[in-house]
Coordinates of C-alpha atoms in Angstrom, one line a residue:
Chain A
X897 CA 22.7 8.0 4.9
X898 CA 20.6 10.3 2.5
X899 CA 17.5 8.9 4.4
X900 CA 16.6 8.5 7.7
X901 CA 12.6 7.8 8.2
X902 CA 11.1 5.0 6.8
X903 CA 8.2 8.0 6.1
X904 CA 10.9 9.5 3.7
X905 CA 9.6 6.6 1.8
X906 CA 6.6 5.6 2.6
X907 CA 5.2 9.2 2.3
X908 CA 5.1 12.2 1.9
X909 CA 1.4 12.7 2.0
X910 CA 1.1 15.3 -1.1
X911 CA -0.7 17.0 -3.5
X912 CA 0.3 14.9 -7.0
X913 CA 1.6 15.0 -9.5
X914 CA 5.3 14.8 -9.0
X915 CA 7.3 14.2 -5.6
X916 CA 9.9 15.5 -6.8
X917 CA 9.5 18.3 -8.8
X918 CA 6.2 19.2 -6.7
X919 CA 6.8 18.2 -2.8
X920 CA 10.2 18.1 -3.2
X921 CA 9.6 21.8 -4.5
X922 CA 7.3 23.1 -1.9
X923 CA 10.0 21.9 0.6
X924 CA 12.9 24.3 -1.1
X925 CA 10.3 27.0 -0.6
X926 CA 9.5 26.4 2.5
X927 CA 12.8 25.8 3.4
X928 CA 13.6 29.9 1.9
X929 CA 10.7 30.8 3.6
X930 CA 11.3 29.8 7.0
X931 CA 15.2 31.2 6.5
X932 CA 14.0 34.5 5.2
X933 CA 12.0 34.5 8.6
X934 CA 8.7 36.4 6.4
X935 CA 7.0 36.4 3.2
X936 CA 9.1 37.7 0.9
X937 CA 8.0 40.9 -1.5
X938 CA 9.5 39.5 -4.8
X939 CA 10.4 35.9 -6.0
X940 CA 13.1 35.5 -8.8
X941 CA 13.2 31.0 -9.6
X942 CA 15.7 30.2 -11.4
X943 CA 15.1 26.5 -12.7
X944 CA 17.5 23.8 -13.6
X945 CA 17.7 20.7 -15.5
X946 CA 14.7 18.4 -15.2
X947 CA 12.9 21.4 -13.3
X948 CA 13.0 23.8 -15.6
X949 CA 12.5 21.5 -18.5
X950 CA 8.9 20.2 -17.1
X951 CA 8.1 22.6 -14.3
X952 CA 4.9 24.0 -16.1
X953 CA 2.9 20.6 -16.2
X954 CA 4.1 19.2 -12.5
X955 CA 3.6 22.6 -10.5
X956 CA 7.1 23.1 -9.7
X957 CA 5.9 26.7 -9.9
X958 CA 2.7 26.4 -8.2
X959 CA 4.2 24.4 -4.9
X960 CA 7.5 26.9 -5.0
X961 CA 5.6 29.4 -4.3
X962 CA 3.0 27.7 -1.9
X963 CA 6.0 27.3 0.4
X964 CA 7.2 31.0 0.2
X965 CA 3.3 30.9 1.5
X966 CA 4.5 28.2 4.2
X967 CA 2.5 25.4 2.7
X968 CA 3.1 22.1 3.7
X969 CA 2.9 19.4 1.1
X970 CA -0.4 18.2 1.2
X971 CA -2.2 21.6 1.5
X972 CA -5.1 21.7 -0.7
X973 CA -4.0 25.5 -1.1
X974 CA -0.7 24.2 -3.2
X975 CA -3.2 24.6 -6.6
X976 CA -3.8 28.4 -6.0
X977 CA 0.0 29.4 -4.8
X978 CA 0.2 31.7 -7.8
X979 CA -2.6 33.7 -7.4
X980 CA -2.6 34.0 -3.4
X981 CA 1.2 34.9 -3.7
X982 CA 0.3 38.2 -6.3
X983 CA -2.5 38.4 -4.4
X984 CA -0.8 39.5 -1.3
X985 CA 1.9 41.6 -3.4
X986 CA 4.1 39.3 -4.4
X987 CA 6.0 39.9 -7.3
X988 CA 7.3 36.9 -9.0
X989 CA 9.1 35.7 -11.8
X990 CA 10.3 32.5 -13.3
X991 CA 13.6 31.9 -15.1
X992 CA 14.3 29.0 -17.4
X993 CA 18.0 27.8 -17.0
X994 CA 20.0 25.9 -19.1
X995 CA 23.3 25.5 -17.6
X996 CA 23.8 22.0 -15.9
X997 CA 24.2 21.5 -12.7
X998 CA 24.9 18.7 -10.1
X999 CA 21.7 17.6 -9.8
X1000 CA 19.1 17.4 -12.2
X1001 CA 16.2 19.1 -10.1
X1002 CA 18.2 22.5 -8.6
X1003 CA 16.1 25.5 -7.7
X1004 CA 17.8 28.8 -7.5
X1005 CA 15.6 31.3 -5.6
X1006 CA 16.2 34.7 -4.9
X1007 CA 13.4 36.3 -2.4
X1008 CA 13.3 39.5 -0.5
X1009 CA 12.0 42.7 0.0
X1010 CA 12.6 45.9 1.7
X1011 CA 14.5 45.0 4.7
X1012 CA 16.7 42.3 3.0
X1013 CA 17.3 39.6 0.5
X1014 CA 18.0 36.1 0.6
X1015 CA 19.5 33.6 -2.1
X1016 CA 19.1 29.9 -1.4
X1017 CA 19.6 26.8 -3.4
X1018 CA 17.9 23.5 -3.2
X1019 CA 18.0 20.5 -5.0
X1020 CA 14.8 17.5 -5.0
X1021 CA 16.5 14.6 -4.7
X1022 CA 13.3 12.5 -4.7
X1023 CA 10.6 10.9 -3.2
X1024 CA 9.5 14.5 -1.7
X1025 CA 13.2 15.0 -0.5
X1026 CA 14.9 17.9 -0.5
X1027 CA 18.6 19.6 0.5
X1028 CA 19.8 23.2 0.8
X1029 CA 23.1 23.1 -0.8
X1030 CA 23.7 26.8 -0.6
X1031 CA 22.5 30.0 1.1
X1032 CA 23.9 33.4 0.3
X1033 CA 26.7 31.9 -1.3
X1034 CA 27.9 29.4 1.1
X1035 CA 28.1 26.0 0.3
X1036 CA 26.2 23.5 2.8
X1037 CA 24.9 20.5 2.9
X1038 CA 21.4 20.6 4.9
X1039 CA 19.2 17.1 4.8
X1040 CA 16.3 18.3 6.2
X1041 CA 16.4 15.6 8.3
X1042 CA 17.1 16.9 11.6
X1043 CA 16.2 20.6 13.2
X1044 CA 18.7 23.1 12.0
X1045 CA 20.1 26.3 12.9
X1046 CA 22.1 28.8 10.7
X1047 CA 24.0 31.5 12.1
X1048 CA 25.8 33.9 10.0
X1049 CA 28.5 35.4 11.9
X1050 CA 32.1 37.2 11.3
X1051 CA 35.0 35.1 11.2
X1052 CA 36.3 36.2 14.8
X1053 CA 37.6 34.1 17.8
X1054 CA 35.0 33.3 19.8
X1055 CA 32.2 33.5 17.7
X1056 CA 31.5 29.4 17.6
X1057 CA 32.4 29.0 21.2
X1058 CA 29.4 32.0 21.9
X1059 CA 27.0 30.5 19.9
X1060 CA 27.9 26.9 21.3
X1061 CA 27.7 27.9 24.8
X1062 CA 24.4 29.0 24.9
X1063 CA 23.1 25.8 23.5
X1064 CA 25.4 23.9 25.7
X1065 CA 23.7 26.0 28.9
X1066 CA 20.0 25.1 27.1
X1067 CA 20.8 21.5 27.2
X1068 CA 21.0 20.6 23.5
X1069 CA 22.7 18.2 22.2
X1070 CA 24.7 19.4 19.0
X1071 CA 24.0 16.4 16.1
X1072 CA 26.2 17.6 13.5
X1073 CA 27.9 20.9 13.0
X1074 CA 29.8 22.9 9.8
X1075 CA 31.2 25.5 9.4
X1076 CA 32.8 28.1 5.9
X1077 CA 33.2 31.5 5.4
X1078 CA 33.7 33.3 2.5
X1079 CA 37.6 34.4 3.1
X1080 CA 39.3 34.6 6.4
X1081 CA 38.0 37.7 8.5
X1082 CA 34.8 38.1 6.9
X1083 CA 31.1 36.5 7.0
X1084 CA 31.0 33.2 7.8
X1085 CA 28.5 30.6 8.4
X1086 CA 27.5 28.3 10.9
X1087 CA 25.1 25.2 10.3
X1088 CA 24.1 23.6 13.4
X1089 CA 21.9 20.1 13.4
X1090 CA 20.8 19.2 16.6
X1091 CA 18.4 16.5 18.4
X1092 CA 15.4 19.0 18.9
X1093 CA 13.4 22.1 17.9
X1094 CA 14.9 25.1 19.7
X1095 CA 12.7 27.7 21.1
X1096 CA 12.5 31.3 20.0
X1097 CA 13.9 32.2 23.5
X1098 CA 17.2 30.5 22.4
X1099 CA 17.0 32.2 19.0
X1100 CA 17.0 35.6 20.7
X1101 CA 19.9 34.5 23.0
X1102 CA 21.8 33.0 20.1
X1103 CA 20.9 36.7 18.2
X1104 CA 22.3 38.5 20.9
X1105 CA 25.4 36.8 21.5
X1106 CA 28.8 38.1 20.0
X1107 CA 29.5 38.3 16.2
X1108 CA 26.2 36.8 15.2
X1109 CA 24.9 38.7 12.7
X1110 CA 21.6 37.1 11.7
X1111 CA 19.8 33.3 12.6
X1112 CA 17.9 31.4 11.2
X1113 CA 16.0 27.8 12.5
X1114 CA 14.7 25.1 10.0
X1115 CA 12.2 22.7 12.1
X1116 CA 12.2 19.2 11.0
Chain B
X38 CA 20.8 1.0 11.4
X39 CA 20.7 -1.8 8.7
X40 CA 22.2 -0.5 5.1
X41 CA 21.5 -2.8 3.1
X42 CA 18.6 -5.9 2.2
X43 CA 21.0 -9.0 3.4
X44 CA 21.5 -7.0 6.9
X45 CA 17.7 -6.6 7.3
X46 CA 17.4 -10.1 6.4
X47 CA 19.9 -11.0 9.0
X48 CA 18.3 -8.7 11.6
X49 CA 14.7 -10.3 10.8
X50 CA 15.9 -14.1 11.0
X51 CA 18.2 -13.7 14.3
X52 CA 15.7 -12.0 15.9
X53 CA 13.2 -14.3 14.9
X54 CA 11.1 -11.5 14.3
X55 CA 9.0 -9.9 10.8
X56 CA 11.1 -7.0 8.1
X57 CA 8.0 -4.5 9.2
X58 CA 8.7 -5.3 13.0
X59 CA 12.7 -4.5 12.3
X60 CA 11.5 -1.6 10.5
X61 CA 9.2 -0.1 12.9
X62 CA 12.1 -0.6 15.6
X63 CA 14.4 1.5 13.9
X64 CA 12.1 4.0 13.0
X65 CA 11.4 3.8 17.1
X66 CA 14.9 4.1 17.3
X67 CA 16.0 6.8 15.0
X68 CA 13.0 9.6 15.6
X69 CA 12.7 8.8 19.3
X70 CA 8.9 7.9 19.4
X71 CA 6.7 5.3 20.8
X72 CA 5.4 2.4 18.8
X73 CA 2.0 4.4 18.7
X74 CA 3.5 7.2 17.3
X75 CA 5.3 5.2 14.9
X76 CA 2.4 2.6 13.7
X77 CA -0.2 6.0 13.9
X78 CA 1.9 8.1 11.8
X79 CA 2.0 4.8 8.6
X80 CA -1.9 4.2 10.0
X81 CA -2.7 7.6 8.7
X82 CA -0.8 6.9 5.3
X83 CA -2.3 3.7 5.2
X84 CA -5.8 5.8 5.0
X85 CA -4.6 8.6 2.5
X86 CA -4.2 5.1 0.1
X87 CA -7.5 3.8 0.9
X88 CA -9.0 7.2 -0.2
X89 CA -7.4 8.0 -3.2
X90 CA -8.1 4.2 -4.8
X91 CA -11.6 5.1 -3.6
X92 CA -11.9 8.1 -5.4
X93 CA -9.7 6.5 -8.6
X94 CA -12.5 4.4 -8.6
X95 CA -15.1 6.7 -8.9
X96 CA -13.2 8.1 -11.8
X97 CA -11.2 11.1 -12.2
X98 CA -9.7 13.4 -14.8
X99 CA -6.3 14.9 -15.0
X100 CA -5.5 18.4 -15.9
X101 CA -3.9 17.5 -18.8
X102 CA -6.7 15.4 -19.8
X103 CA -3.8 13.0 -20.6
X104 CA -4.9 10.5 -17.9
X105 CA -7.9 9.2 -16.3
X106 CA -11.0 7.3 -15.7
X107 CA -9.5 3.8 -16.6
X108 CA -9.2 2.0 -13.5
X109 CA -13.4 2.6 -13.7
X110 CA -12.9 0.6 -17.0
X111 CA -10.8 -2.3 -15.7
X112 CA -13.5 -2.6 -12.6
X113 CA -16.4 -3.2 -15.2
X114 CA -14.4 -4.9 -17.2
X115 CA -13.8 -7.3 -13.8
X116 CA -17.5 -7.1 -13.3
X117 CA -18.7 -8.4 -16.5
X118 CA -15.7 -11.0 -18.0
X119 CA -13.0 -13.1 -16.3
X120 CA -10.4 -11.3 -16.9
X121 CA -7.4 -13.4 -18.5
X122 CA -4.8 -13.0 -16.4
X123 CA -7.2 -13.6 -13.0
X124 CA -9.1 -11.6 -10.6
X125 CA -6.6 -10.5 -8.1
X126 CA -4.2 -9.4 -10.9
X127 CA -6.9 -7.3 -12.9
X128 CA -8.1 -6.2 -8.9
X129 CA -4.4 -4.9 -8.2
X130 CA -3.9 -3.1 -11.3
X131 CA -6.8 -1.1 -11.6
X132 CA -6.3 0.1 -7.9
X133 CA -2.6 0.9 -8.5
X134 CA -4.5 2.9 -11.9
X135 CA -6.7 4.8 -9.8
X136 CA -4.0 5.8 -7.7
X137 CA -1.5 7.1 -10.1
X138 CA -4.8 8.6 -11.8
X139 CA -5.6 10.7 -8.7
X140 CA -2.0 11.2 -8.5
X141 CA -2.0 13.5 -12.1
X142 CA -5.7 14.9 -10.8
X143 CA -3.7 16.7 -8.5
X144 CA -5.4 15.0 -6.0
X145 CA -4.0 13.5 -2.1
X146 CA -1.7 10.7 -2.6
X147 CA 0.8 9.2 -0.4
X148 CA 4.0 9.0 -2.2
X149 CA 5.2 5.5 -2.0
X150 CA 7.9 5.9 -2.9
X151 CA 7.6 8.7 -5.0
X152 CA 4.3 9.7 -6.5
X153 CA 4.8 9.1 -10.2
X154 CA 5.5 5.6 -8.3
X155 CA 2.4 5.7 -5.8
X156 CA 0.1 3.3 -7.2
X157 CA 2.2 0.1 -6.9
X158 CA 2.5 -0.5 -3.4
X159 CA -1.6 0.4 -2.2
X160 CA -2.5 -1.1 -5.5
X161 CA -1.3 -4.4 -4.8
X162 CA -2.1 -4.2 -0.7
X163 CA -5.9 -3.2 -1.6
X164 CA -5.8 -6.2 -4.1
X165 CA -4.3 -8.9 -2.1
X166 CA -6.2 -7.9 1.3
X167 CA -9.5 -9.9 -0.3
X168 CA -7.6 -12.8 -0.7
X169 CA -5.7 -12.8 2.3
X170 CA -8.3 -11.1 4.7
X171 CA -5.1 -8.9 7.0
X172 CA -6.1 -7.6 10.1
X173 CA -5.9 -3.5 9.8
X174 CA -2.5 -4.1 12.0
X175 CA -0.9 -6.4 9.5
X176 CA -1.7 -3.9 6.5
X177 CA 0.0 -1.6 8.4
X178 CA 2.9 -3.9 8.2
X179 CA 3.0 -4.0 5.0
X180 CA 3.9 -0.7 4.3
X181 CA 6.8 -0.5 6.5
X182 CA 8.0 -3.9 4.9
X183 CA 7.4 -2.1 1.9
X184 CA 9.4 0.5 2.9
X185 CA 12.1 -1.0 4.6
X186 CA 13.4 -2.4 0.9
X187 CA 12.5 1.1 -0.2
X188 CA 14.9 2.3 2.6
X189 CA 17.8 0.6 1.2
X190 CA 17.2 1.7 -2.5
X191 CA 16.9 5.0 -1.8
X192 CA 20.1 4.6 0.5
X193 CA 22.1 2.5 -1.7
X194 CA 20.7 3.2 -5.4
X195 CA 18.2 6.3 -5.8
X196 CA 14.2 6.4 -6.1
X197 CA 14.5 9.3 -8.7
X198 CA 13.5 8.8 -12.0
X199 CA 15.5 12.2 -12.7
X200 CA 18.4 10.1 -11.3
X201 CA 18.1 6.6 -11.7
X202 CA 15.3 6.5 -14.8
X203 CA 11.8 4.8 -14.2
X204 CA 13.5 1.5 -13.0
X205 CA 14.2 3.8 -9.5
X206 CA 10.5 4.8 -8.9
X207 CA 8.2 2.2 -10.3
X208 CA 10.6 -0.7 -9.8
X209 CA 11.8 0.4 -6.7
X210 CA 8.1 0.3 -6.2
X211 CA 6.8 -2.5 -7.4
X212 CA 10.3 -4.4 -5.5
X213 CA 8.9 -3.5 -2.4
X214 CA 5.3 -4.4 -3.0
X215 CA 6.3 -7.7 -3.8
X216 CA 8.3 -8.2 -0.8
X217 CA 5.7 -6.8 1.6
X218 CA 3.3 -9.3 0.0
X219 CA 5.3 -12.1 0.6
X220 CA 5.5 -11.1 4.4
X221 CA 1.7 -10.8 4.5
X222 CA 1.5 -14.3 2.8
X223 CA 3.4 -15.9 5.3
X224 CA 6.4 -16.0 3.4
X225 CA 9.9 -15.6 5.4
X226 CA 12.5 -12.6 5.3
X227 CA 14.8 -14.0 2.7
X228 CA 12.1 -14.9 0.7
X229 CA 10.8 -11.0 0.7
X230 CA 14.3 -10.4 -0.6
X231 CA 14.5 -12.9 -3.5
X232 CA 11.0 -11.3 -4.4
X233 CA 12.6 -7.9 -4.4
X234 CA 15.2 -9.0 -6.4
X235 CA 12.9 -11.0 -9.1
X236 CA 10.6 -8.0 -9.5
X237 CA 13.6 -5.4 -9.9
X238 CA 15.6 -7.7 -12.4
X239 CA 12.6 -7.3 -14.6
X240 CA 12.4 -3.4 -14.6
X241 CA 16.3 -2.8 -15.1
X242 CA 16.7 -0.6 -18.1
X243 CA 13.3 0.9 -17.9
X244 CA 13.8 5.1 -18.9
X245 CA 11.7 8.1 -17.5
X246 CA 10.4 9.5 -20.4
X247 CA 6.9 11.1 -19.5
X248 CA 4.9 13.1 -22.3
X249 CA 4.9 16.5 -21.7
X250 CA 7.4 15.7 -18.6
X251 CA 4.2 15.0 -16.7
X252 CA 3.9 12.0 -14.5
X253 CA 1.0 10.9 -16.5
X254 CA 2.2 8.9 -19.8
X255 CA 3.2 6.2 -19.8
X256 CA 3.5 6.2 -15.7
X257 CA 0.1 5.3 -15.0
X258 CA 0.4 2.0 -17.0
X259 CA 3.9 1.3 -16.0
X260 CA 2.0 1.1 -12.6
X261 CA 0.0 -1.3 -13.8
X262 CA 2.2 -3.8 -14.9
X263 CA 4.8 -2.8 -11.7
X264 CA 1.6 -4.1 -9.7
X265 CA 1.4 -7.6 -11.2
X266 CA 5.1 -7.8 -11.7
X267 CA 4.9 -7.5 -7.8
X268 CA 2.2 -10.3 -7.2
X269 CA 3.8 -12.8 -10.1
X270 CA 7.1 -12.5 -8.4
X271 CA 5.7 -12.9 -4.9
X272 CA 4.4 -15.6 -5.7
X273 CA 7.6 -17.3 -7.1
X274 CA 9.0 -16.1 -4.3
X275 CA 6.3 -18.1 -2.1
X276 CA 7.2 -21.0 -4.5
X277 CA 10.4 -21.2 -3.9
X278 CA 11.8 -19.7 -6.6
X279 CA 15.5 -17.7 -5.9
X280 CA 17.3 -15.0 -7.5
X281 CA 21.1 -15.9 -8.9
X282 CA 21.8 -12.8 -8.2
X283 CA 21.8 -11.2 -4.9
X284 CA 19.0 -8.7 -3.9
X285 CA 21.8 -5.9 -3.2
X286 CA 23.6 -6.7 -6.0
X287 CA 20.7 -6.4 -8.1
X288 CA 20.0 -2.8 -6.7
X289 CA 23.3 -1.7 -7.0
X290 CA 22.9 -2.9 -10.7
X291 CA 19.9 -0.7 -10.9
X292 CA 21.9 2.2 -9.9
X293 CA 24.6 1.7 -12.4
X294 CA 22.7 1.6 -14.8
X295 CA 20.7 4.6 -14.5
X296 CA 23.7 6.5 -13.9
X297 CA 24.6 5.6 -17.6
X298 CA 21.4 6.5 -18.9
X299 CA 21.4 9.2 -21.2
X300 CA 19.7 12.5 -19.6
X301 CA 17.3 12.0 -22.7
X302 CA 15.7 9.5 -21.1
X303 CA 15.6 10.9 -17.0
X304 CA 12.7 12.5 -16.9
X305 CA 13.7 15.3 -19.2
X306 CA 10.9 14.5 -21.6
X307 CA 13.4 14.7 -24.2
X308 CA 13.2 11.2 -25.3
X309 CA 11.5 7.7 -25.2
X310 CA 7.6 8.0 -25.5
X311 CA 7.5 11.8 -24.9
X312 CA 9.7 12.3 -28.3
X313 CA 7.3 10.7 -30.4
X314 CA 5.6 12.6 -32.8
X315 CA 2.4 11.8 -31.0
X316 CA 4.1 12.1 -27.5
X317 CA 5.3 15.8 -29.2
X318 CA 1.7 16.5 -30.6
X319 CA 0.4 16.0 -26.9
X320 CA 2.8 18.0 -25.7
X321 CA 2.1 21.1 -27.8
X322 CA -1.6 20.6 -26.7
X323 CA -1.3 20.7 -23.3
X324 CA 0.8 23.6 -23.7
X325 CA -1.3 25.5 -26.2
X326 CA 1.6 25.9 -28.1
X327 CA 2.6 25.0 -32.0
X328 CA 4.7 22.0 -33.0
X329 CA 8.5 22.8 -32.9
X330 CA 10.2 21.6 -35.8
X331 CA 12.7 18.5 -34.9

């Protein structure tokens, strides 16, 4: 089931006007934010469908970029995300798309800066919901719903059952787990759902352990 | 986990037990919480509601300047005439107004179940509370009655007007309003469904066509009038009055048809209202930009 939480529909608490194309936004931007681990140097959005068509007058923009800043949905600073974002050195720029895509609100963002780059995709599927349904190129379905872990790893032997044993020796529980690479022997990726928040102690671990490359935690 | 309105009904009536009491189980269930956390989590949407139909009422202006300061109108209107179509009625729509009005302000607003959808739901709660004089607890339960049915649309249909047109957000909306009021009438589970279903029936076919794509025109009004659809089918509801058709097979009509609904009239602002030649005038205004040539 798409939703979970009777406060997926009786809420969010927001900032109006849209919960779709400005909650539900915020969330994708968040969502980058908290993958990209910092706040990124440059924003590239590339807008789709209903998003791109209408973006200007429901602060798609505006709430993108105030969760690239981290803000929740109902932070008053949403209004301002613009300005703080250049403010801090943020360069940013917004693409108009008009090729059609699965969903009508998709968000494209590319976000980085010196030390790396990150390219996510998110769709608003409404009421203030939102999905990842690709990072750096590999497909995945994220709801949001649960805590999340992303591990990007080379396709080796061994490389799930590292990552899995060390959660396994933490005591949690593994909700829901996926897994694709790109072509056999290269990166892959690893999307873990699970039953609670991990610590950054466990992050480390999992960092450590053999053929992870990078991780990444989304918190419910 | 019920998936769809006939197994809530069924797990209401066997349990002997309210939809919002169901609801607030599962939600127990599902996130792992206490009751308190669970009740105190809606308690504080339950406040974001009462603040923004405060501050609708004290008027505001949207950015646009598309929207704004009628539900002040509709209140003095109250205050000096009888209005036609009664007290609670006028009472419910101008509070569901001053939601959606804060809404497009850019102000706090508790998405219910969307925000271009907010109004109908607190609108008609706030309305129906002087009449029925709830207990802080039983308003409470009204939003997760509310959003039970909103659980199964979402689930089973879509609340996107993107997706589904405006028959997903404000009839999804004003569906569950009209259920939860028949639960804080008095009225029994299956009669919160055939509610559901009378309201929903009568907002099949409605498009998402905002001007300018903002959630402003005509979504305020459709508010409105999603807020006494809710109350006028509530109370046939209350009456007695069934649906011949099925709550869930009146949702999953909903869905159908918005997923034939041209993408001219899904929130694209491509059709509908917003590709009038006033609805294009607006648009170019709030923009700052000239007319483009159809």
């Amino acid at each position: 089931m798409k939703y979970r939480s009777v406060f997926d529909i009786i809420g969010p608490v927001m900032i109006g006007p849209s919960s779709s194309h400005t909650a539900g936004a915020a969330r994708i931007g968040r969502a980058a934010r908290h993958l990209f681990g910092r706040e990124p140097k440059y924003a590239h959005v590339h807008l789709y469908g209903s998003f791109a068509k209408t973006y200007k007058g429901h602060g798609t923009d505006v709430a993108i970029i105030g969760g690239l800043l981290d803000y929740e949905t109902f932070d008053e600073r949403i209004g301002q995300a613009l300005e703080t974002a250049r403010k801090n050195g943020m360069k940013i720029r917004f693409h108009e798309e008009e090729a059609h895509t699965d969903h009508p609100n998709t968000a494209r963002l590319k976000i980085g800066d010196d030390d790396g780059e990150l390219e996510l995709v998110g769709i608003s599927i409404g009421g203030g919901k939102a999905e990842i349904t690709e990072l750096n190129g590999f497909d995945l379905n994220l709801s949001g719903s649960h805590p999340a872990i992303l591990l990007i790893h080379n396709d080796r032997y061994g490389a799930i059952a590292s990552a899995t044993a060390i959660l396994a020796k933490n005591e949690i529980n593994i909700g829901r787990m996926e897994v694709s690479r790109k072509a056999q022997g290269e990166q892959a990726l690893m999307v873990i759902e699970m039953d609670q928040n991990i610590d950054d102690t466990v992050l480390s671990e999992l960092e450590r352990a053999d053929h992870i490359i990078q991780v990444a935690k989304i918190s419910e | 986990m019920f998936r769809n309105v006939a197994e809530l009904v069924e797990l209401a009536e066997s349990q002997n037990i309210q939809i919002s009491e169901v609801m607030i189980r599962q939600e127990m269930e599902v996130k792992q919480l206490t009751r308190e956390e669970v009740v105190g989590q809606m308690e504080k949407n339950l406040d974001v509601m009462e603040k923004a139909i405060e501050d609708g009422l004290k008027g505001v202006k949207s950015h646009s300047g598309l929207t704004g300061g009628d539900a002040v109108l509709i209140q003095n209107y109250m205050k000096n005439h009888t209005p036609l179509s009664g007290n609670l009625l006028m009472d419910a729509v101008s509070k569901a107004v001053a939601t959606n009005e804060v809404n497009a302000a850019m102000g706090t607003i508790c998405a219910t179940p969307t925000a271009g959808s907010a109004g109908c739901v607190p609108g008609t709660l706030f309305a129906v509370k002087n009449q029925l004089n709830p207990t802080r607890e039983q308003m409470v339960r009204y939003l997760f009655t509310s959003g039970a049915f909103g659980f199964v649309v979402a689930n089973n249909a879509s609340i996107s007007g993107a997706a589904g047109g405006c028959q997903a957000e404000v009839g999804s909306a004003a569906g569950m309003a009209a259920a939860a009021i028949v639960e804080m009438a008095g009225g029994t589970p299956s009669q919160s469904a055939e509610a559901m279903a009378i309201t929903l029936k009568n907002m099949l076919g409605l498009i998402c066509d905002p001007v300018a794509g903002l959630v402003e025109v005509p979504c305020v009004k459709r508010n409105a009038m999603g807020a006494s659809n809710a109350v006028v089918a509530a109370d046939m509801a209350l009456a007695g009055v069934t649906s011949r058709i099925p709550c869930d097979e009146v949702i999953d009509a909903m869905y159908k048809v918005g997923q034939r609904m041209p993408s001219a009239f899904r929130e694209t602002a491509q059709g509908g209202l917003a590709a009038t030649p006033t609805g294009r005038e607006l648009e170019a205004k709030v923009y700052g930009i000239s007319l483009k040539k159809e």
